[in-house]
């Protein structure tokens, strides 16, 4: 059918035509934010899940919904190589400038902006990557100690006071939090702990790979009590089918139950795959309705497309030994594996592979679901590894 009207949107962070099956999580975020706005106790939310389950688009949706309800939001994404204060400062500035435009919140927001100036100047020594426009002179003693843990706390307190003046809240939406260095995570946790104790309307809604939970716990042992860690997983059958059928019908076409059934089986409800299969099923169909055989013809193309994008970008960032490590895991199947088993596939000592495993965890390729276990952070990555490294040459040292 006409590719121009194809509604599907495979791609990291691309908003789907239908955000299916996430009503409960959206409601959880709404309740948490509205409680914090009213000065009621409420936990920050950190959504954890594998690659491609839809954390980023959910975060963006929650943010849009929060903005619509009149909250002040900040959106950051932690890259692998930049500091948290550097990514936070410019976004916080924008939110504070908005707060400073309203009469009721002007004074408090300007104070927070002075805090931001002190924060940036004092921390620049340690975090050279901080670049932020300064609108006011710093206020001596306000967030300008040069110590992240202290200064972030003071800054978020000042920002929270401004939001409270406006009977609103400041919501920080942070993606890829697993990449934030542990000392910086610790500072963020402490700052949020402090604002929560004072019932200031400041909240973090974050997302990250499954290793985030453990990282938070290591950064501050009380983090587990301070945050909720809802899991974002594959879509249940009904939601996965709706994610395909609704956009098709909204575009004036139709799809058979048999076709939806195969899409669910092939994708196992993983949102990224659902989009990819939806897209190629649409393209394979000559006319409406899209049938099971259209889906089957589209499958091979969907897999090839994933190999070239979703899987490939991750694979290309690996060293030869990292690739072999993942290939050995794939040999053992899709689930979690013991380090010893992976090492024996490669005929190596476990300890000699320790650094490789650690590198793969820090690149976000694998995580440890429980002590000594290793699993992929990308769904169906095992099958991809077998496709891209077929045979068993990779076993040779
Ligand atoms: N609830 C959903 N229903 C349908 N498609 C979704 C849903 N969530 C995400 N997607 C699609 O899945 C893909 C991956 O989403 P993304 O938010 O980038 O995942 P993550 O951040 O977890 O890696 C995107 O193409 C997006 O449109
Ligand atoms: Mg994402």
Coordinates of C-alpha atoms and ligand atoms in Angstrom, one line a residue:
X1 CA 0.0 0.0 0.0
X2 CA 1.0 3.6 -0.4
X3 CA 4.3 4.2 1.5
X4 CA 3.5 7.8 1.9
X5 CA 0.6 7.1 4.2
X6 CA 2.4 4.4 6.1
X7 CA 1.8 5.4 9.8
X8 CA 4.4 3.3 11.5
X9 CA 7.5 4.9 13.2
X10 CA 10.3 2.5 14.0
X11 CA 13.3 4.4 15.4
X12 CA 14.8 5.3 18.7
X13 CA 12.7 7.9 20.4
X14 CA 10.2 8.2 17.4
X15 CA 6.7 8.8 18.8
X16 CA 4.5 5.8 17.8
X17 CA 1.2 6.5 16.0
X18 CA -0.5 4.7 19.0
X19 CA 1.2 4.6 22.4
X20 CA -0.4 1.3 23.4
X21 CA -0.5 -0.3 26.8
X22 CA 1.1 2.4 28.9
X23 CA -2.0 3.9 30.6
X24 CA -1.1 2.6 34.0
X25 CA 2.4 4.0 34.0
X26 CA 1.2 7.4 32.7
X27 CA -1.4 7.4 35.5
X28 CA 1.3 6.5 38.1
X29 CA 3.3 9.5 36.9
X30 CA 0.3 11.8 36.9
X31 CA -0.6 10.9 40.5
X32 CA 3.0 11.2 41.7
X33 CA 3.4 14.6 40.1
X34 CA 0.1 16.0 41.3
X35 CA 0.8 14.8 44.8
X36 CA 4.2 16.5 44.9
X37 CA 2.7 19.7 43.5
X38 CA 0.3 19.7 46.5
X39 CA 3.2 19.2 48.9
X40 CA 2.2 15.5 49.6
X41 CA 4.9 12.8 50.0
X42 CA 5.5 11.1 46.7
X43 CA 8.3 9.0 45.3
X44 CA 10.3 9.8 42.2
X45 CA 9.9 7.3 39.4
X46 CA 12.6 5.5 37.5
X47 CA 11.4 3.4 34.7
X48 CA 13.7 0.5 33.8
X49 CA 13.6 -1.7 30.8
X50 CA 15.5 -3.2 27.8
X51 CA 16.3 -1.2 24.7
X52 CA 13.4 -0.6 22.4
X53 CA 10.6 -1.1 24.9
X54 CA 9.5 2.5 24.6
X55 CA 11.0 4.2 27.6
X56 CA 12.0 7.4 25.7
X57 CA 8.7 7.9 24.0
X58 CA 6.8 7.2 27.3
X59 CA 9.0 9.8 29.1
X60 CA 8.3 12.3 26.3
X61 CA 4.5 11.6 26.6
X62 CA 4.6 12.0 30.3
X63 CA 6.4 15.2 30.0
X64 CA 3.9 16.6 27.4
X65 CA 1.1 15.6 29.8
X66 CA 2.8 17.3 32.7
X67 CA 3.3 20.5 30.7
X68 CA -0.4 20.5 29.7
X69 CA -1.3 20.4 33.4
X70 CA 0.9 23.5 34.0
X71 CA 4.0 21.9 35.5
X72 CA 7.5 23.1 34.7
X73 CA 9.5 20.4 33.1
X74 CA 13.1 19.8 32.3
X75 CA 14.2 17.2 29.8
X76 CA 17.7 15.8 29.8
X77 CA 19.4 12.8 28.3
X78 CA 22.6 11.5 29.8
X79 CA 25.1 10.8 27.1
X80 CA 28.0 8.5 27.9
X81 CA 30.6 11.2 28.0
X82 CA 29.1 14.3 29.6
X83 CA 28.6 15.3 33.2
X84 CA 25.2 15.6 34.8
X85 CA 25.6 19.2 35.9
X86 CA 26.6 20.1 32.3
X87 CA 23.4 18.6 30.8
X88 CA 21.1 19.8 33.6
X89 CA 22.2 23.4 33.9
X90 CA 21.0 24.8 30.5
X91 CA 17.7 23.0 30.8
X92 CA 17.1 24.2 34.3
X93 CA 17.9 27.7 33.2
X94 CA 15.1 27.5 30.6
X95 CA 12.6 26.3 33.1
X96 CA 13.7 29.0 35.6
X97 CA 13.5 31.7 33.0
X98 CA 9.9 30.7 32.3
X99 CA 9.2 30.8 36.0
X100 CA 10.7 34.2 36.2
X101 CA 8.2 35.6 33.7
X102 CA 5.3 35.2 36.0
X103 CA 4.7 37.9 38.7
X104 CA 4.0 35.5 41.5
X105 CA 7.1 33.4 40.9
X106 CA 9.5 36.1 39.6
X107 CA 11.5 36.8 42.8
X108 CA 12.0 33.1 43.7
X109 CA 12.9 32.2 40.2
X110 CA 15.4 35.0 39.9
X111 CA 17.0 33.8 43.2
X112 CA 17.2 30.3 41.7
X113 CA 18.8 31.8 38.6
X114 CA 21.4 33.4 40.8
X115 CA 21.9 30.0 42.3
X116 CA 22.4 28.6 38.9
X117 CA 25.0 31.2 38.2
X118 CA 26.9 30.3 41.3
X119 CA 26.5 26.6 40.6
X120 CA 27.9 26.9 37.1
X121 CA 30.8 29.1 38.1
X122 CA 31.8 27.0 41.1
X123 CA 31.5 23.6 39.4
X124 CA 33.2 24.7 36.2
X125 CA 36.5 23.9 37.9
X126 CA 35.6 20.2 38.2
X127 CA 33.2 19.8 35.3
X128 CA 34.8 21.6 32.4
X129 CA 31.9 20.8 30.1
X130 CA 29.4 23.1 31.9
X131 CA 28.3 25.7 29.4
X132 CA 25.3 27.8 30.4
X133 CA 24.1 31.4 29.8
X134 CA 24.1 33.4 33.0
X135 CA 21.3 35.8 33.5
X136 CA 22.2 37.1 37.0
X137 CA 25.2 37.5 39.2
X138 CA 25.7 34.7 41.7
X139 CA 24.5 35.2 45.2
X140 CA 27.4 34.6 47.6
X141 CA 26.8 31.3 49.5
X142 CA 24.0 30.1 47.2
X143 CA 24.9 26.8 45.5
X144 CA 28.4 28.0 44.9
X145 CA 30.6 25.7 47.1
X146 CA 32.1 23.9 44.2
X147 CA 30.8 20.6 45.6
X148 CA 28.2 18.9 43.5
X149 CA 26.4 17.2 46.3
X150 CA 25.9 20.4 48.2
X151 CA 25.3 22.7 45.3
X152 CA 22.8 20.6 43.4
X153 CA 20.8 20.3 46.6
X154 CA 20.8 24.1 47.1
X155 CA 19.9 24.7 43.5
X156 CA 17.0 22.3 43.4
X157 CA 15.7 23.7 46.7
X158 CA 15.8 27.2 45.2
X159 CA 14.1 26.0 42.0
X160 CA 11.5 24.1 44.1
X161 CA 10.7 27.2 46.1
X162 CA 10.0 29.0 42.9
X163 CA 7.7 26.3 41.6
X164 CA 5.9 26.2 44.9
X165 CA 5.3 29.9 44.7
X166 CA 3.5 29.2 41.4
X167 CA 1.5 26.3 42.9
X168 CA 3.2 24.2 40.4
X169 CA 6.0 21.7 40.4
X170 CA 9.3 21.1 38.7
X171 CA 9.6 17.8 37.0
X172 CA 12.9 16.6 35.7
X173 CA 12.6 14.0 33.0
X174 CA 15.9 12.2 32.5
X175 CA 16.6 9.5 30.0
X176 CA 19.5 7.0 29.8
X177 CA 20.3 7.6 33.5
X178 CA 22.4 4.4 33.6
X179 CA 25.2 6.4 31.9
X180 CA 25.5 9.0 34.8
X181 CA 28.6 8.4 36.9
X182 CA 27.9 7.0 40.3
X183 CA 29.1 10.1 42.3
X184 CA 26.9 12.3 40.2
X185 CA 23.9 10.0 40.7
X186 CA 24.6 10.1 44.4
X187 CA 24.5 13.9 44.3
X188 CA 21.2 13.8 42.4
X189 CA 19.7 11.3 44.9
X190 CA 20.8 13.4 47.9
X191 CA 19.3 16.5 46.4
X192 CA 16.0 14.8 45.7
X193 CA 16.0 13.4 49.1
X194 CA 16.4 16.8 50.6
X195 CA 13.7 18.4 48.5
X196 CA 11.3 15.5 49.4
X197 CA 12.0 16.0 53.1
X198 CA 11.1 19.7 52.7
X199 CA 8.0 18.7 50.7
X200 CA 9.2 20.9 47.9
X201 CA 7.6 20.2 44.6
X202 CA 10.5 18.8 42.7
X203 CA 10.4 15.3 41.2
X204 CA 12.5 13.1 39.0
X205 CA 11.0 10.9 36.3
X206 CA 13.8 8.9 34.9
X207 CA 14.4 6.1 32.5
X208 CA 17.3 3.7 32.0
X209 CA 18.5 0.2 31.3
X210 CA 17.9 -2.5 34.0
X211 CA 21.4 -1.9 35.5
X212 CA 20.1 1.5 36.7
X213 CA 18.5 0.1 39.7
X214 CA 21.7 -1.4 41.0
X215 CA 23.7 1.7 40.2
X216 CA 21.3 3.8 42.2
X217 CA 21.6 1.5 45.1
X218 CA 25.3 1.5 45.0
X219 CA 25.4 5.3 44.7
X220 CA 23.2 5.7 47.8
X221 CA 22.0 2.8 49.8
X222 CA 18.6 4.5 50.6
X223 CA 17.8 5.1 46.9
X224 CA 15.7 2.0 46.8
X225 CA 13.3 3.5 49.4
X226 CA 13.3 6.9 47.8
X227 CA 12.3 5.8 44.3
X228 CA 9.8 3.6 42.5
X229 CA 11.3 1.4 39.8
X230 CA 8.5 0.4 37.5
X231 CA 9.5 -2.0 34.8
X232 CA 8.7 -1.2 31.2
X233 CA 8.5 -4.4 29.3
X234 CA 7.1 -5.8 26.1
X235 CA 3.5 -5.0 25.3
X236 CA 0.9 -7.6 26.3
X237 CA -0.9 -9.2 23.4
X238 CA -3.9 -7.0 23.3
X239 CA -1.8 -3.8 23.4
X240 CA 0.6 -5.0 20.9
X241 CA -2.2 -5.8 18.5
X242 CA -3.8 -2.4 19.1
X243 CA -0.5 -0.7 18.4
X244 CA -0.8 -2.1 14.9
X245 CA -4.5 -2.2 14.2
X246 CA -5.4 1.3 15.4
X247 CA -2.9 3.2 13.2
X248 CA -3.9 1.0 10.2
X249 CA -7.6 1.7 10.7
X250 CA -6.9 5.4 11.4
X251 CA -5.2 5.5 8.0
X252 CA -8.4 4.2 6.4
X253 CA -7.2 0.6 5.8
X254 CA -7.7 -2.7 7.6
X255 CA -5.7 -5.7 8.9
X256 CA -6.9 -9.2 9.6
X257 CA -6.7 -11.0 13.0
X258 CA -4.4 -13.6 11.5
X259 CA -2.0 -10.9 10.4
X260 CA -2.0 -9.3 13.9
X261 CA -1.4 -12.8 15.4
X262 CA 1.7 -13.3 13.4
X263 CA 3.0 -9.8 14.2
X264 CA 2.6 -10.5 17.9
X265 CA 4.4 -13.8 17.6
X266 CA 7.3 -12.5 15.6
X267 CA 7.8 -9.4 17.8
X268 CA 6.9 -10.9 21.1
X269 CA 5.3 -7.5 21.8
X270 CA 8.5 -5.5 21.8
X271 CA 7.5 -2.1 20.7
X272 CA 10.4 -1.3 18.4
X273 CA 9.8 -4.6 16.6
X274 CA 6.0 -3.9 16.5
X275 CA 6.7 -0.7 14.6
X276 CA 9.1 -2.4 12.3
X277 CA 6.7 -5.2 11.5
X278 CA 3.8 -2.9 11.1
X279 CA 5.8 -0.8 8.7
X280 CA 6.8 -3.7 6.5
X281 CA 3.5 -5.5 6.6
X282 CA 1.9 -2.3 5.3
X283 CA 4.5 -2.0 2.5
X284 CA 4.1 -5.7 1.6
X285 CA 0.4 -5.5 1.2
X286 CA -0.9 -4.7 -2.3
X287 CA -4.3 -3.7 -0.9
X288 CA -6.3 -3.5 2.2
X289 CA -6.8 -5.6 4.4
X290 CA -3.3 -6.5 5.3
X291 CA -3.2 -10.3 5.6
X292 CA -1.1 -13.0 7.3
X293 CA 0.8 -13.6 4.1
X294 CA 1.6 -9.9 3.7
X295 CA 3.1 -10.0 7.2
X296 CA 5.1 -13.1 6.3
X297 CA 6.5 -11.5 3.2
X298 CA 7.3 -8.4 5.2
X299 CA 9.0 -10.3 8.0
X300 CA 12.3 -11.0 6.2
X301 CA 12.5 -7.3 5.3
X302 CA 11.7 -6.2 8.8
X303 CA 14.5 -8.4 10.2
X304 CA 16.9 -7.0 7.6
X305 CA 15.9 -3.5 8.5
X306 CA 16.4 -4.2 12.2
X307 CA 19.8 -5.7 11.5
X308 CA 20.9 -2.6 9.7
X309 CA 19.6 -0.1 12.3
X310 CA 18.5 -1.2 15.7
X311 CA 21.0 -4.0 16.1
X312 CA 23.8 -2.7 13.9
X313 CA 24.4 0.6 15.7
X314 CA 25.2 -1.3 18.8
X315 CA 27.3 -4.0 17.2
X316 CA 29.5 -1.4 15.4
X317 CA 30.6 0.1 18.7
X318 CA 32.2 -3.2 19.9
X319 CA 35.8 -4.4 20.0
X320 CA 36.5 -7.8 18.5
X321 CA 36.7 -9.5 21.9
X322 CA 33.4 -7.8 23.0
X323 CA 31.8 -9.2 19.9
X324 CA 33.1 -12.7 20.6
X325 CA 31.8 -12.4 24.2
X326 CA 28.3 -11.6 23.0
X327 CA 28.5 -14.3 20.3
X328 CA 29.3 -16.8 23.0
X329 CA 26.3 -15.6 25.1
X330 CA 24.2 -16.0 22.0
X331 CA 25.4 -19.5 21.6
X332 CA 23.9 -20.3 25.0
X333 CA 20.5 -18.8 24.0
X334 CA 18.5 -15.6 24.7
X335 CA 18.3 -15.8 28.5
X336 CA 20.7 -14.9 31.3
X337 CA 23.9 -16.9 31.6
X338 CA 26.6 -17.6 34.2
X339 CA 29.9 -15.9 33.6
X340 CA 31.6 -19.3 33.9
X341 CA 29.5 -20.8 31.1
X342 CA 30.2 -17.9 28.8
X343 CA 33.9 -18.3 29.5
X344 CA 33.9 -22.0 28.7
X345 CA 32.3 -21.4 25.3
X346 CA 35.3 -19.2 24.6
X347 CA 37.6 -21.7 26.3
X348 CA 38.9 -18.9 28.5
X349 CA 39.2 -18.2 32.3
X350 CA 36.4 -16.3 33.8
X351 CA 38.8 -13.7 35.3
X352 CA 40.5 -13.0 32.0
X353 CA 37.1 -11.9 30.6
X354 CA 36.1 -9.7 33.6
X355 CA 37.3 -6.5 31.9
X356 CA 35.4 -7.3 28.7
X357 CA 32.2 -8.0 30.6
X358 CA 32.6 -4.8 32.6
X359 CA 33.1 -2.8 29.3
X360 CA 30.0 -4.3 27.8
X361 CA 28.0 -3.4 30.9
X362 CA 29.3 0.2 30.7
X363 CA 28.4 0.4 27.0
X364 CA 24.9 -0.7 27.9
X365 CA 25.0 -3.9 26.0
X366 CA 24.5 -6.4 28.8
X367 CA 23.5 -6.2 32.5
X368 CA 23.5 -8.5 35.5
X369 CA 20.0 -9.5 36.5
X370 CA 21.4 -11.2 39.5
X371 CA 24.8 -11.8 40.9
X372 CA 27.1 -13.6 38.4
X373 CA 24.5 -13.7 35.7
X374 CA 24.7 -11.8 32.4
X375 CA 21.9 -11.0 30.0
X376 CA 21.4 -8.8 26.9
X377 CA 19.9 -5.4 27.2
X378 CA 18.6 -5.6 23.6
X379 CA 15.8 -8.0 23.0
X380 CA 16.4 -10.8 20.4
X381 CA 20.1 -9.8 20.3
X382 CA 21.1 -13.4 20.5
X383 CA 19.5 -14.2 17.2
X384 CA 21.1 -11.2 15.6
X385 CA 24.6 -12.2 16.9
X386 CA 24.1 -15.6 15.3
X387 CA 23.0 -14.0 12.0
X388 CA 25.9 -11.6 11.9
X389 CA 28.6 -14.0 13.1
X390 CA 27.5 -17.4 11.7
X391 CA 29.6 -20.6 11.9
X392 CA 32.1 -21.0 14.6
X393 CA 35.3 -19.2 13.5
X394 CA 34.7 -16.8 16.4
X395 CA 35.5 -19.6 18.8
X396 CA 39.2 -19.5 17.8
X397 CA 41.5 -17.4 19.8
Ligands
LIG1 N1 3.6 1.8 23.8 C1 4.0 1.7 22.5 N2 3.2 1.3 21.5 C2 3.7 1.2 20.3 N3 4.9 1.6 19.9 C3 5.8 2.0 20.8 C4 5.4 2.0 22.2 N4 6.5 2.5 22.9 C5 7.5 2.6 22.0 N5 7.1 2.3 20.7 C6 7.9 2.4 19.5 O1 9.1 1.6 19.9 C7 10.3 2.2 19.4 C8 11.3 2.3 20.5 O2 10.8 3.3 21.4 P1 11.9 4.0 22.4 O3 11.1 5.0 23.3 O4 13.0 4.6 21.6 O5 12.5 2.8 23.3 P2 13.6 2.8 24.4 O6 13.8 4.2 24.8 O7 13.1 2.0 25.5 O8 14.8 2.2 23.8 C9 9.9 3.5 18.7 O9 9.8 3.2 17.3 C10 8.5 3.8 19.3 O10 7.7 4.4 18.3
LIG2 MG1 15.5 5.4 24.8

